[in-house]
Amino acid sequence: MAPAKGGVSFMLSGFDIVAIAAALLIIFVIFAGVKTVPQGFNYTVERFQKYTRTLDPGLTIIVPFIDQIGRKVNMMEQVLDIPSQEVISRDNASVTVDGVAFYQVIDAAQASYEVTSLERAMMALTMTNIRSVLGSMDLDHILSQRDEINVKLLHVVDAAAGPWGVKVTRIEIKDITPPADLVAAMGRQMKAEREKRASILVAEGAKQAQILEAEGRREAAFRDAEARERQAEAEARATSLVSEAVSRGDMAALNYFIAEKYVDAMKALATSPNQKTLVVPYEATALIGSLAGIAEIARDTFGSDGGATPAARTSGSRRGSVPNVGPSPASGG
């Protein structure tokens, strides 16, 4: 080849062309055989469209033009949002349920070649088992035992997804929505239950109050009976002492005892709220003789006449005599 006028020409021999082609081929082979797998992923290697091995994260080499990368599988834990669906419980109540599932691929080959569209299969499997598990429960159980539902779903879905090389880590029911009329009925039921509990508490309080009141009355009656018993014993003792004094010939004690009873009776008559006029009976004049007996007792006690006049002493010596006085009305106001 002739050089061009005013320029420089380069001559490439056949060897140069072959060398350049070989260099380009080597570079292409290197790029085809050297693979870099990012962290959190696994690559499957296929030889003539057949799975041979799995590449872990990092730099690795495959046989160029014979081996090729099949599937790039995400090995990190993934979240799957379960859409809302209608579920009929065992007692024929319809509820709307949605949830969320967390899963992780632990075998890239199984996740790639055992199932088509892993994410869609996981969603269909979870939704189906939600209907199965919740359909075997009553509505009250569904609303109150959400943790138990999550455990059952996790066990069932994890067992079903095992052949796909997937580990289901968690399944959570996000929301359970009963129909509006059912919610209103549940509200009325809750209100009735609370009113029932309030009525029971009021009845229990009234019962305890009646029990305490009855115990108080019993205690008061016991104390009253005890007081009456002691009073009766005192009266019996006083009567016995008076009887002993009478048996010894001492009539002063008997007179004092009778006078005391008359004074108490007269006091009761005088203090009656309906009493305006007091009529003294004839027998009350015997009180005068009893008063003479009281003076006799005083002289015996103090050993002196107590300043009594001779007429009083003479009257005291006749302690059984009572003047014959007729009844006289006494105005009570």
Short mmCIF file of C-alpha atoms in Angstrom, two decimals:
data_model
loop_
_atom_site.label_atom_id
_atom_site.label_comp_id
_atom_site.label_asym_id
_atom_site.label_seq_id
_atom_site.Cartn_x
_atom_site.Cartn_y
_atom_site.Cartn_z
CA MET A 1 0.00 0.00 0.00
CA ALA A 2 1.44 3.33 -1.07
CA PRO A 3 1.68 6.04 1.51
CA ALA A 4 -0.74 8.87 1.09
CA LYS A 5 0.57 12.26 0.08
CA GLY A 6 1.31 14.39 3.15
CA GLY A 7 0.27 11.62 5.66
CA VAL A 8 1.54 8.54 7.48
CA SER A 9 0.33 5.09 6.61
CA PHE A 10 0.36 2.04 8.93
CA MET A 11 0.79 -1.40 7.65
CA LEU A 12 -0.85 -4.26 9.68
CA SER A 13 0.43 -7.64 8.97
CA GLY A 14 -1.57 -10.79 9.34
CA PHE A 15 0.21 -11.62 12.56
CA ASP A 16 -0.82 -8.32 14.07
CA ILE A 17 -4.42 -8.89 13.18
CA VAL A 18 -4.36 -12.36 14.72
CA ALA A 19 -2.71 -11.06 17.89
CA ILE A 20 -5.29 -8.32 18.31
CA ALA A 21 -8.13 -10.79 17.75
CA ALA A 22 -6.61 -13.21 20.28
CA ALA A 23 -6.28 -10.44 22.88
CA LEU A 24 -9.86 -9.39 22.37
CA LEU A 25 -10.94 -13.01 22.67
CA ILE A 26 -9.01 -13.49 25.87
CA ILE A 27 -10.54 -10.37 27.37
CA PHE A 28 -13.99 -11.53 26.36
CA VAL A 29 -13.38 -15.00 27.84
CA ILE A 30 -12.19 -13.48 31.09
CA PHE A 31 -15.26 -11.34 31.38
CA ALA A 32 -17.45 -14.32 30.50
CA GLY A 33 -15.79 -16.63 33.05
CA VAL A 34 -15.34 -14.30 36.01
CA LYS A 35 -18.52 -13.49 37.94
CA THR A 36 -19.09 -11.29 40.96
CA VAL A 37 -22.05 -12.16 43.22
CA PRO A 38 -23.26 -9.32 45.49
CA GLN A 39 -23.90 -9.82 49.20
CA GLY A 40 -27.38 -11.11 49.97
CA PHE A 41 -27.79 -12.95 46.65
CA ASN A 42 -27.04 -16.40 45.27
CA TYR A 43 -26.65 -17.22 41.60
CA THR A 44 -27.45 -20.57 40.07
CA VAL A 45 -25.13 -21.96 37.38
CA GLU A 46 -26.55 -23.91 34.44
CA ARG A 47 -24.59 -26.03 32.03
CA PHE A 48 -26.45 -26.68 28.80
CA GLN A 49 -29.67 -25.50 30.54
CA LYS A 50 -29.17 -27.85 33.49
CA TYR A 51 -28.52 -26.72 37.04
CA THR A 52 -25.03 -27.59 38.27
CA ARG A 53 -24.18 -25.46 41.31
CA THR A 54 -24.90 -22.29 43.27
CA LEU A 55 -22.58 -19.31 43.47
CA ASP A 56 -22.18 -17.65 46.86
CA PRO A 57 -21.50 -13.93 47.32
CA GLY A 58 -18.02 -12.85 46.13
CA LEU A 59 -15.75 -13.36 43.12
CA THR A 60 -16.00 -16.71 41.33
CA ILE A 61 -15.13 -18.29 37.97
CA ILE A 62 -17.28 -20.37 35.68
CA VAL A 63 -16.50 -22.14 32.46
CA PRO A 64 -17.20 -19.57 29.74
CA PHE A 65 -19.53 -20.42 26.88
CA ILE A 66 -20.45 -23.69 28.63
CA ASP A 67 -21.72 -22.52 32.00
CA GLN A 68 -24.07 -19.61 32.38
CA ILE A 69 -25.90 -17.81 35.15
CA GLY A 70 -29.40 -19.23 35.53
CA ARG A 71 -31.30 -17.38 38.33
CA LYS A 72 -30.32 -14.54 40.61
CA VAL A 73 -32.02 -15.31 43.91
CA ASN A 74 -32.49 -12.83 46.78
CA MET A 75 -31.45 -14.60 50.00
CA MET A 76 -32.46 -11.79 52.37
CA GLU A 77 -35.65 -11.90 54.47
CA GLN A 78 -38.52 -10.50 52.48
CA VAL A 79 -41.93 -9.16 53.39
CA LEU A 80 -45.10 -10.14 51.59
CA ASP A 81 -48.21 -8.00 52.04
CA ILE A 82 -51.34 -10.18 52.10
CA PRO A 83 -54.35 -8.36 50.60
CA SER A 84 -57.72 -8.19 52.36
CA GLN A 85 -60.14 -11.05 51.86
CA GLU A 86 -63.52 -12.17 53.18
CA VAL A 87 -63.46 -15.09 55.62
CA ILE A 88 -66.49 -16.93 57.02
CA SER A 89 -66.03 -18.25 60.55
CA ARG A 90 -67.38 -21.51 61.93
CA ASP A 91 -70.45 -19.75 63.32
CA ASN A 92 -71.18 -18.21 59.88
CA ALA A 93 -69.90 -14.71 60.65
CA SER A 94 -68.22 -12.88 57.78
CA VAL A 95 -65.08 -10.88 58.57
CA THR A 96 -62.50 -9.04 56.45
CA VAL A 97 -58.91 -10.10 57.17
CA ASP A 98 -55.54 -8.91 55.93
CA GLY A 99 -52.02 -9.69 57.05
CA VAL A 100 -48.32 -9.71 56.36
CA ALA A 101 -45.84 -12.59 55.94
CA PHE A 102 -42.05 -12.64 56.32
CA TYR A 103 -40.02 -15.33 54.57
CA GLN A 104 -36.45 -16.06 53.58
CA VAL A 105 -35.00 -18.26 50.84
CA ILE A 106 -32.58 -20.76 52.30
CA ASP A 107 -32.02 -22.89 49.16
CA ALA A 108 -31.60 -20.95 45.92
CA ALA A 109 -31.84 -24.03 43.69
CA GLN A 110 -35.17 -25.17 45.16
CA ALA A 111 -36.59 -21.65 45.10
CA SER A 112 -35.57 -21.36 41.44
CA TYR A 113 -36.54 -24.75 40.03
CA GLU A 114 -39.21 -26.18 42.38
CA VAL A 115 -41.82 -23.45 41.95
CA THR A 116 -42.78 -20.92 39.34
CA SER A 117 -43.06 -17.33 40.59
CA LEU A 118 -42.16 -17.84 44.23
CA GLU A 119 -43.74 -14.61 45.48
CA ARG A 120 -47.12 -15.31 43.87
CA ALA A 121 -47.07 -18.87 45.19
CA MET A 122 -46.31 -17.65 48.71
CA MET A 123 -49.18 -15.17 48.58
CA ALA A 124 -51.69 -17.76 47.33
CA LEU A 125 -50.52 -20.26 49.96
CA THR A 126 -50.85 -17.75 52.80
CA MET A 127 -54.28 -16.50 51.75
CA THR A 128 -55.61 -20.05 51.43
CA ASN A 129 -54.40 -21.04 54.88
CA ILE A 130 -55.79 -17.87 56.44
CA ARG A 131 -59.24 -18.88 55.19
CA SER A 132 -58.73 -22.45 56.43
CA VAL A 133 -57.50 -21.54 59.92
CA LEU A 134 -60.00 -18.76 60.58
CA GLY A 135 -62.85 -20.76 59.09
CA SER A 136 -62.38 -23.42 61.79
CA MET A 137 -62.87 -20.90 64.64
CA ASP A 138 -65.82 -19.03 66.11
CA LEU A 139 -65.96 -15.26 65.76
CA ASP A 140 -65.26 -14.61 69.44
CA HIS A 141 -62.21 -16.85 69.24
CA ILE A 142 -60.99 -15.08 66.12
CA LEU A 143 -61.26 -11.65 67.72
CA SER A 144 -59.65 -12.59 71.02
CA GLN A 145 -56.98 -15.16 70.07
CA ARG A 146 -54.93 -13.41 67.40
CA ASP A 147 -51.63 -14.76 68.72
CA GLU A 148 -52.93 -18.31 68.47
CA ILE A 149 -54.02 -17.65 64.87
CA ASN A 150 -50.54 -16.35 63.99
CA VAL A 151 -48.88 -19.44 65.44
CA LYS A 152 -51.17 -21.81 63.55
CA LEU A 153 -50.67 -19.96 60.27
CA LEU A 154 -46.90 -19.93 60.70
CA HIS A 155 -46.79 -23.66 61.34
CA VAL A 156 -48.99 -24.56 58.36
CA VAL A 157 -47.48 -22.18 55.80
CA ASP A 158 -43.89 -22.97 56.81
CA ALA A 159 -44.51 -26.69 56.42
CA ALA A 160 -46.06 -26.15 52.97
CA ALA A 161 -43.26 -23.83 51.76
CA GLY A 162 -40.44 -26.12 52.94
CA PRO A 163 -40.08 -28.00 49.61
CA TRP A 164 -39.55 -24.65 47.87
CA GLY A 165 -36.45 -23.92 49.90
CA VAL A 166 -38.23 -21.15 51.83
CA LYS A 167 -38.32 -20.55 55.58
CA VAL A 168 -41.38 -18.61 56.78
CA THR A 169 -40.24 -16.59 59.80
CA ARG A 170 -43.43 -14.76 60.80
CA ILE A 171 -47.06 -14.35 59.80
CA GLU A 172 -49.07 -11.56 61.40
CA ILE A 173 -52.77 -10.80 61.06
CA LYS A 174 -52.90 -7.02 60.73
CA ASP A 175 -56.60 -6.34 60.90
CA ILE A 176 -59.86 -8.24 61.44
CA THR A 177 -62.95 -6.23 60.54
CA PRO A 178 -66.43 -7.64 61.29
CA PRO A 179 -69.51 -6.22 59.49
CA ALA A 180 -70.96 -2.96 60.83
CA ASP A 181 -74.19 -4.56 62.10
CA LEU A 182 -72.17 -7.23 63.90
CA VAL A 183 -69.99 -4.57 65.53
CA ALA A 184 -73.15 -2.77 66.73
CA ALA A 185 -74.53 -6.03 68.13
CA MET A 186 -71.25 -6.70 69.91
CA GLY A 187 -71.40 -3.21 71.40
CA ARG A 188 -74.89 -3.84 72.75
CA GLN A 189 -73.77 -7.19 74.13
CA MET A 190 -70.81 -5.58 75.88
CA LYS A 191 -73.06 -2.89 77.35
CA ALA A 192 -75.51 -5.50 78.61
CA GLU A 193 -72.67 -7.51 80.13
CA ARG A 194 -71.32 -4.48 81.93
CA GLU A 195 -74.78 -3.58 83.24
CA LYS A 196 -75.15 -7.15 84.43
CA ARG A 197 -71.84 -6.96 86.29
CA ALA A 198 -72.89 -3.64 87.83
CA SER A 199 -76.19 -5.16 89.00
CA ILE A 200 -74.35 -8.11 90.50
CA LEU A 201 -71.98 -5.80 92.34
CA VAL A 202 -74.92 -3.75 93.70
CA ALA A 203 -76.67 -6.94 94.83
CA GLU A 204 -73.48 -8.20 96.46
CA GLY A 205 -73.12 -4.88 98.26
CA ALA A 206 -76.70 -5.01 99.50
CA LYS A 207 -76.19 -8.58 100.63
CA GLN A 208 -73.06 -7.70 102.57
CA ALA A 209 -74.83 -4.71 104.12
CA GLN A 210 -77.73 -6.91 105.24
CA ILE A 211 -75.31 -9.48 106.63
CA LEU A 212 -73.41 -6.82 108.57
CA GLU A 213 -76.68 -5.30 109.82
CA ALA A 214 -77.92 -8.72 110.95
CA GLU A 215 -74.63 -9.39 112.71
CA GLY A 216 -74.91 -6.00 114.39
CA ARG A 217 -78.44 -6.77 115.56
CA ARG A 218 -77.30 -10.16 116.81
CA GLU A 219 -74.43 -8.60 118.71
CA ALA A 220 -76.71 -5.91 120.15
CA ALA A 221 -79.27 -8.52 121.19
CA PHE A 222 -76.55 -10.57 122.82
CA ARG A 223 -75.29 -7.54 124.71
CA ASP A 224 -78.85 -6.59 125.74
CA ALA A 225 -79.51 -10.12 126.94
CA GLU A 226 -76.26 -10.09 128.86
CA ALA A 227 -77.16 -6.76 130.45
CA ARG A 228 -80.64 -8.02 131.38
CA GLU A 229 -79.09 -11.15 132.81
CA ARG A 230 -76.73 -9.13 134.97
CA GLN A 231 -79.56 -6.82 136.02
CA ALA A 232 -81.69 -9.81 136.92
CA GLU A 233 -78.81 -11.26 138.92
CA ALA A 234 -78.43 -7.94 140.74
CA GLU A 235 -82.16 -7.76 141.48
CA ALA A 236 -82.14 -11.37 142.61
CA ARG A 237 -79.18 -10.60 144.86
CA ALA A 238 -80.94 -7.52 146.27
CA THR A 239 -84.13 -9.50 146.85
CA SER A 240 -82.13 -12.22 148.56
CA LEU A 241 -80.47 -9.69 150.84
CA VAL A 242 -83.85 -8.13 151.68
CA SER A 243 -85.29 -11.59 152.38
CA GLU A 244 -82.37 -12.38 154.70
CA ALA A 245 -82.86 -9.05 156.51
CA VAL A 246 -86.60 -9.75 156.93
CA SER A 247 -85.87 -13.25 158.22
CA ARG A 248 -83.63 -11.66 160.86
CA GLY A 249 -86.47 -9.35 161.92
CA ASP A 250 -85.08 -6.22 160.28
CA MET A 251 -88.05 -4.60 158.55
CA ALA A 252 -86.14 -1.43 157.60
CA ALA A 253 -84.60 -3.04 154.51
CA LEU A 254 -88.02 -4.21 153.32
CA ASN A 255 -89.45 -0.75 153.81
CA TYR A 256 -86.56 0.78 151.86
CA PHE A 257 -87.03 -1.73 149.03
CA ILE A 258 -90.76 -1.00 148.76
CA ALA A 259 -90.20 2.76 148.93
CA GLU A 260 -87.69 2.60 146.10
CA LYS A 261 -90.15 0.74 143.86
CA TYR A 262 -92.90 3.29 144.66
CA VAL A 263 -90.62 6.20 143.84
CA ASP A 264 -89.67 4.64 140.50
CA ALA A 265 -93.32 4.01 139.64
CA MET A 266 -94.31 7.55 140.53
CA LYS A 267 -91.43 8.93 138.50
CA ALA A 268 -92.52 6.92 135.46
CA LEU A 269 -96.07 8.21 135.79
CA ALA A 270 -94.95 11.83 136.21
CA THR A 271 -92.59 11.82 133.21
CA SER A 272 -95.06 10.31 130.76
CA PRO A 273 -95.32 12.62 127.70
CA ASN A 274 -99.11 12.17 127.57
CA GLN A 275 -99.66 12.70 131.30
CA LYS A 276 -101.20 16.06 132.26
CA THR A 277 -102.98 15.15 135.52
CA LEU A 278 -101.60 12.62 138.04
CA VAL A 279 -104.07 10.78 140.24
CA VAL A 280 -102.39 9.21 143.27
CA PRO A 281 -104.00 5.89 144.26
CA TYR A 282 -104.96 5.13 147.81
CA GLU A 283 -102.26 2.51 148.12
CA ALA A 284 -99.61 5.20 147.48
CA THR A 285 -100.16 6.57 151.00
CA ALA A 286 -98.28 3.53 152.24
CA LEU A 287 -95.22 5.26 150.87
CA ILE A 288 -95.16 7.44 153.99
CA GLY A 289 -94.58 4.42 156.18
CA SER A 290 -91.84 3.24 153.85
CA LEU A 291 -90.12 6.61 154.21
CA ALA A 292 -90.06 6.04 157.96
CA GLY A 293 -88.21 2.82 157.26
CA ILE A 294 -85.63 4.77 155.23
CA ALA A 295 -84.97 7.03 158.26
CA GLU A 296 -84.53 3.93 160.43
CA ILE A 297 -81.89 2.60 158.03
CA ALA A 298 -80.07 5.93 158.07
CA ARG A 299 -79.91 5.90 161.91
CA ASP A 300 -78.59 2.35 161.89
CA THR A 301 -75.96 3.25 159.33
CA PHE A 302 -74.58 6.46 160.81
CA GLY A 303 -75.11 5.56 164.50
CA SER A 304 -76.85 8.84 165.36
CA ASP A 305 -80.25 10.45 165.15
CA GLY A 306 -79.07 12.62 162.27
CA GLY A 307 -80.68 15.67 163.83
CA ALA A 308 -84.15 14.13 163.87
CA THR A 309 -86.73 15.55 166.24
CA PRO A 310 -88.29 13.45 169.03
CA ALA A 311 -91.49 13.37 167.07
CA ALA A 312 -89.67 11.93 164.09
CA ARG A 313 -87.99 9.31 166.26
CA THR A 314 -91.37 8.39 167.70
CA SER A 315 -92.77 8.17 164.19
CA GLY A 316 -89.82 6.00 163.16
CA SER A 317 -90.43 3.54 165.94
CA ARG A 318 -93.88 2.95 164.50
CA ARG A 319 -92.60 1.90 161.06
CA GLY A 320 -95.52 -0.19 160.03
CA SER A 321 -98.25 2.35 160.69
CA VAL A 322 -99.65 4.42 157.86
CA PRO A 323 -102.06 7.32 158.33
CA ASN A 324 -105.44 6.72 156.87
CA VAL A 325 -105.38 9.32 154.18
CA GLY A 326 -107.78 9.36 151.29
CA PRO A 327 -106.79 9.76 147.66
CA SER A 328 -105.94 13.23 146.58
CA PRO A 329 -105.49 14.41 143.02
CA ALA A 330 -102.13 16.01 142.18
CA SER A 331 -101.96 18.26 139.20
CA GLY A 332 -99.13 17.44 136.84
CA GLY A 333 -99.22 20.88 135.26
#
